[in-house]
Amino acid sequence: MIIESSIDASNCLSIFSLADELDISSLYEASVNHVMKRLDSLLGDSDNNDSEDEMVAIWKSLPAELRNRLETIRNIMRSSIIGKGSKVSGVFFTSGSEFLGIFEESIRDQRERLSEAKERREEVIRERGEEWEIMRQRRGRWFDNSAEGKHEFVHGADVKYALEKIEQQQKRLETLETFYEEQKVLFRNAGGTFTL
């Protein structure tokens, strides 16, 4: 589309407003990314003093609902794990429910991987325990039959390493689940018609 390829800093707000009014999703997505890059200077949240009077006037002429939506999008992108640490994540969702759905699916996948890692670790411990018993019976008195020896064999460095990684993943998953609940509240407070 010709209009999409001509979006720049000077016309992004106008095109964004047009795309919203005409419900043209591809144009909306292309223009919102440009708007997000300009939003800090328009709102005075940037050290950059390049906010021209014309752009500020266009910003103020946008309907309040549209301005609020843009500010909410920016805040979500900044607060989300997807966009953490950046002014614009570059990730675009057509609706809040799409964002939450993808996020929930990601959490579900990570929960499954964590469960599989725990099962695999327990399986390795069980197999090594059985192997220990066979080795103890075959090697007789020359074999280190102590509880410490068994523990070292069964719970070796690789099993300890796996446990550390599992614990890290468990903490990360708990953080993601907490964040997901916060995002659900944020979207609920933004109203059911909120669109990114």
Tab-separated table of C-alpha atoms in Angstrom:
chain	number	residue	atom	x	y	z
A	1	MET	CA	0.000	0.000	0.000
A	2	ILE	CA	1.427	3.397	-0.991
A	3	ILE	CA	0.295	5.134	2.190
A	4	GLU	CA	2.013	2.531	4.399
A	5	SER	CA	5.337	3.046	2.661
A	6	SER	CA	5.086	6.824	3.025
A	7	ILE	CA	4.536	6.890	6.810
A	8	ASP	CA	7.117	9.012	8.564
A	9	ALA	CA	7.510	11.034	11.756
A	10	SER	CA	5.658	14.012	10.359
A	11	ASN	CA	2.493	12.205	9.225
A	12	CYS	CA	2.233	9.144	11.478
A	13	LEU	CA	-0.391	10.634	13.799
A	14	SER	CA	-2.663	11.683	10.962
A	15	ILE	CA	-2.335	8.328	9.222
A	16	PHE	CA	-2.867	6.522	12.518
A	17	SER	CA	-6.090	8.446	13.084
A	18	LEU	CA	-7.226	7.722	9.514
A	19	ALA	CA	-6.428	4.000	9.820
A	20	ASP	CA	-8.359	3.828	13.077
A	21	GLU	CA	-11.350	5.675	11.605
A	22	LEU	CA	-11.447	3.485	8.468
A	23	ASP	CA	-10.553	0.280	10.360
A	24	ILE	CA	-7.618	-0.604	8.072
A	25	SER	CA	-5.597	-2.970	10.249
A	26	SER	CA	-2.407	-3.114	8.143
A	27	LEU	CA	-2.212	0.684	7.982
A	28	TYR	CA	-3.095	0.913	11.668
A	29	GLU	CA	-0.252	-1.458	12.579
A	30	ALA	CA	2.294	0.332	10.389
A	31	SER	CA	1.357	3.771	11.697
A	32	VAL	CA	1.128	2.783	15.369
A	33	ASN	CA	4.765	1.679	15.305
A	34	HIS	CA	5.792	5.136	14.062
A	35	VAL	CA	3.556	6.811	16.626
A	36	MET	CA	5.119	4.770	19.449
A	37	LYS	CA	8.545	6.036	18.422
A	38	ARG	CA	7.281	9.644	18.595
A	39	LEU	CA	5.074	9.365	21.646
A	40	ASP	CA	7.715	10.188	24.254
A	41	SER	CA	8.572	13.479	22.615
A	42	LEU	CA	4.897	14.332	22.109
A	43	LEU	CA	4.113	13.694	25.755
A	44	GLY	CA	7.234	15.436	27.021
A	45	ASP	CA	8.670	12.153	28.419
A	46	SER	CA	11.825	12.441	26.371
A	47	ASP	CA	14.985	14.501	26.652
A	48	ASN	CA	14.512	15.063	22.943
A	49	ASN	CA	13.085	18.523	22.271
A	50	ASP	CA	12.032	17.777	18.721
A	51	SER	CA	8.290	17.968	19.378
A	52	GLU	CA	7.158	20.423	16.771
A	53	ASP	CA	4.114	22.559	17.465
A	54	GLU	CA	2.291	21.029	14.501
A	55	MET	CA	2.728	17.469	15.835
A	56	VAL	CA	1.626	18.525	19.310
A	57	ALA	CA	-1.431	20.176	17.783
A	58	ILE	CA	-2.264	16.995	15.853
A	59	TRP	CA	-1.792	14.968	19.028
A	60	LYS	CA	-4.175	17.220	20.918
A	61	SER	CA	-6.703	17.056	18.082
A	62	LEU	CA	-6.944	13.252	18.326
A	63	PRO	CA	-9.973	11.987	20.217
A	64	ALA	CA	-9.235	11.439	23.914
A	65	GLU	CA	-10.084	7.736	23.572
A	66	LEU	CA	-7.455	7.348	20.835
A	67	ARG	CA	-4.815	9.226	22.852
A	68	ASN	CA	-5.580	7.076	25.894
A	69	ARG	CA	-5.308	3.930	23.794
A	70	LEU	CA	-1.887	4.980	22.484
A	71	GLU	CA	-0.621	5.768	25.960
A	72	THR	CA	-1.924	2.433	27.227
A	73	ILE	CA	-0.242	0.583	24.358
A	74	ARG	CA	3.030	2.321	25.176
A	75	ASN	CA	2.737	1.469	28.869
A	76	ILE	CA	1.903	-2.151	28.132
A	77	MET	CA	4.813	-2.478	25.728
A	78	ARG	CA	7.177	-0.991	28.298
A	79	SER	CA	5.893	-3.068	31.176
A	80	SER	CA	5.610	-6.349	29.357
A	81	ILE	CA	8.263	-8.989	29.389
A	82	ILE	CA	8.052	-8.958	25.626
A	83	GLY	CA	9.149	-5.323	25.433
A	84	LYS	CA	11.124	-5.087	28.689
A	85	GLY	CA	13.874	-2.505	28.581
A	86	SER	CA	12.995	-1.008	25.249
A	87	LYS	CA	10.872	1.961	24.300
A	88	VAL	CA	9.130	-0.047	21.572
A	89	SER	CA	9.145	-3.815	21.447
A	90	GLY	CA	8.220	-4.094	17.772
A	91	VAL	CA	5.690	-6.782	18.689
A	92	PHE	CA	2.168	-5.970	17.582
A	93	PHE	CA	-1.110	-7.482	18.718
A	94	THR	CA	-4.434	-6.686	17.134
A	95	SER	CA	-6.289	-6.938	20.438
A	96	GLY	CA	-5.758	-7.278	24.138
A	97	SER	CA	-7.350	-10.720	24.107
A	98	GLU	CA	-4.892	-11.831	21.391
A	99	PHE	CA	-1.966	-10.625	23.534
A	100	LEU	CA	-3.339	-12.436	26.599
A	101	GLY	CA	-4.081	-15.584	24.580
A	102	ILE	CA	-0.562	-15.768	23.162
A	103	PHE	CA	0.896	-14.991	26.570
A	104	GLU	CA	-1.224	-17.694	28.246
A	105	GLU	CA	-0.168	-20.220	25.599
A	106	SER	CA	3.476	-19.346	26.190
A	107	ILE	CA	3.043	-19.892	29.939
A	108	ARG	CA	1.313	-23.225	29.305
A	109	ASP	CA	4.206	-24.352	27.061
A	110	GLN	CA	6.780	-23.345	29.651
A	111	ARG	CA	4.826	-25.134	32.399
A	112	GLU	CA	4.860	-28.318	30.260
A	113	ARG	CA	8.606	-28.030	29.606
A	114	LEU	CA	9.241	-27.521	33.324
A	115	SER	CA	7.159	-30.583	34.180
A	116	GLU	CA	9.058	-32.650	31.592
A	117	ALA	CA	12.408	-31.470	32.993
A	118	LYS	CA	11.367	-32.471	36.521
A	119	GLU	CA	10.171	-35.885	35.308
A	120	ARG	CA	13.405	-36.456	33.384
A	121	ARG	CA	15.524	-35.518	36.416
A	122	GLU	CA	13.559	-37.964	38.622
A	123	GLU	CA	13.960	-40.639	35.956
A	124	VAL	CA	17.745	-40.130	35.880
A	125	ILE	CA	17.911	-40.348	39.696
A	126	ARG	CA	15.831	-43.558	39.681
A	127	GLU	CA	17.979	-45.133	36.914
A	128	ARG	CA	21.207	-44.249	38.699
A	129	GLY	CA	19.860	-45.649	41.951
A	130	GLU	CA	19.166	-48.960	40.213
A	131	GLU	CA	22.592	-48.871	38.544
A	132	TRP	CA	24.206	-48.220	41.934
A	133	GLU	CA	22.589	-51.335	43.423
A	134	ILE	CA	23.835	-53.500	40.530
A	135	MET	CA	27.366	-52.076	40.803
A	136	ARG	CA	27.394	-52.551	44.603
A	137	GLN	CA	26.452	-56.218	44.281
A	138	ARG	CA	29.047	-56.949	41.573
A	139	ARG	CA	32.058	-55.147	43.003
A	140	GLY	CA	31.942	-56.439	46.539
A	141	ARG	CA	33.919	-54.947	49.392
A	142	TRP	CA	36.280	-52.889	47.203
A	143	PHE	CA	33.352	-50.700	46.158
A	144	ASP	CA	32.591	-47.468	48.089
A	145	ASN	CA	29.344	-48.607	49.648
A	146	SER	CA	28.835	-45.522	51.833
A	147	ALA	CA	25.762	-43.286	51.789
A	148	GLU	CA	27.991	-40.421	50.620
A	149	GLY	CA	29.319	-42.528	47.748
A	150	LYS	CA	25.809	-43.455	46.678
A	151	HIS	CA	24.615	-39.856	46.922
A	152	GLU	CA	27.587	-38.632	44.862
A	153	PHE	CA	26.966	-41.253	42.172
A	154	VAL	CA	23.202	-40.778	41.957
A	155	HIS	CA	23.129	-36.990	42.410
A	156	GLY	CA	26.239	-36.091	40.393
A	157	ALA	CA	27.175	-32.716	38.935
A	158	ASP	CA	24.813	-33.020	35.979
A	159	VAL	CA	21.820	-33.780	38.241
A	160	LYS	CA	22.751	-30.822	40.477
A	161	TYR	CA	23.063	-28.589	37.409
A	162	ALA	CA	19.657	-29.739	36.145
A	163	LEU	CA	18.125	-28.946	39.548
A	164	GLU	CA	19.584	-25.410	39.463
A	165	LYS	CA	18.108	-24.847	35.997
A	166	ILE	CA	14.749	-26.284	37.049
A	167	GLU	CA	14.644	-23.955	40.067
A	168	GLN	CA	15.506	-20.961	37.860
A	169	GLN	CA	12.774	-21.912	35.391
A	170	GLN	CA	10.283	-22.375	38.244
A	171	LYS	CA	11.003	-18.833	39.489
A	172	ARG	CA	10.724	-17.426	35.970
A	173	LEU	CA	7.413	-19.214	35.442
A	174	GLU	CA	6.067	-17.817	38.724
A	175	THR	CA	7.108	-14.326	37.599
A	176	LEU	CA	5.393	-14.807	34.236
A	177	GLU	CA	2.204	-16.048	35.899
A	178	THR	CA	2.161	-13.027	38.229
A	179	PHE	CA	2.785	-10.709	35.298
A	180	TYR	CA	0.016	-12.391	33.296
A	181	GLU	CA	-2.472	-11.770	36.103
A	182	GLU	CA	-1.382	-8.103	36.228
A	183	GLN	CA	-1.862	-7.787	32.467
A	184	LYS	CA	-5.359	-9.286	32.702
A	185	VAL	CA	-6.267	-6.596	35.248
A	186	LEU	CA	-4.707	-3.913	33.053
A	187	PHE	CA	-6.740	-4.995	30.023
A	188	ARG	CA	-9.910	-5.340	32.076
A	189	ASN	CA	-9.428	-1.783	33.383
A	190	ALA	CA	-8.858	-0.535	29.832
A	191	GLY	CA	-12.317	-1.813	28.897
A	192	GLY	CA	-13.553	-4.607	26.724
A	193	THR	CA	-13.171	-2.655	23.474
A	194	PHE	CA	-9.468	-1.984	23.985
A	195	THR	CA	-7.482	-2.669	20.838
A	196	LEU	CA	-3.737	-2.583	20.463
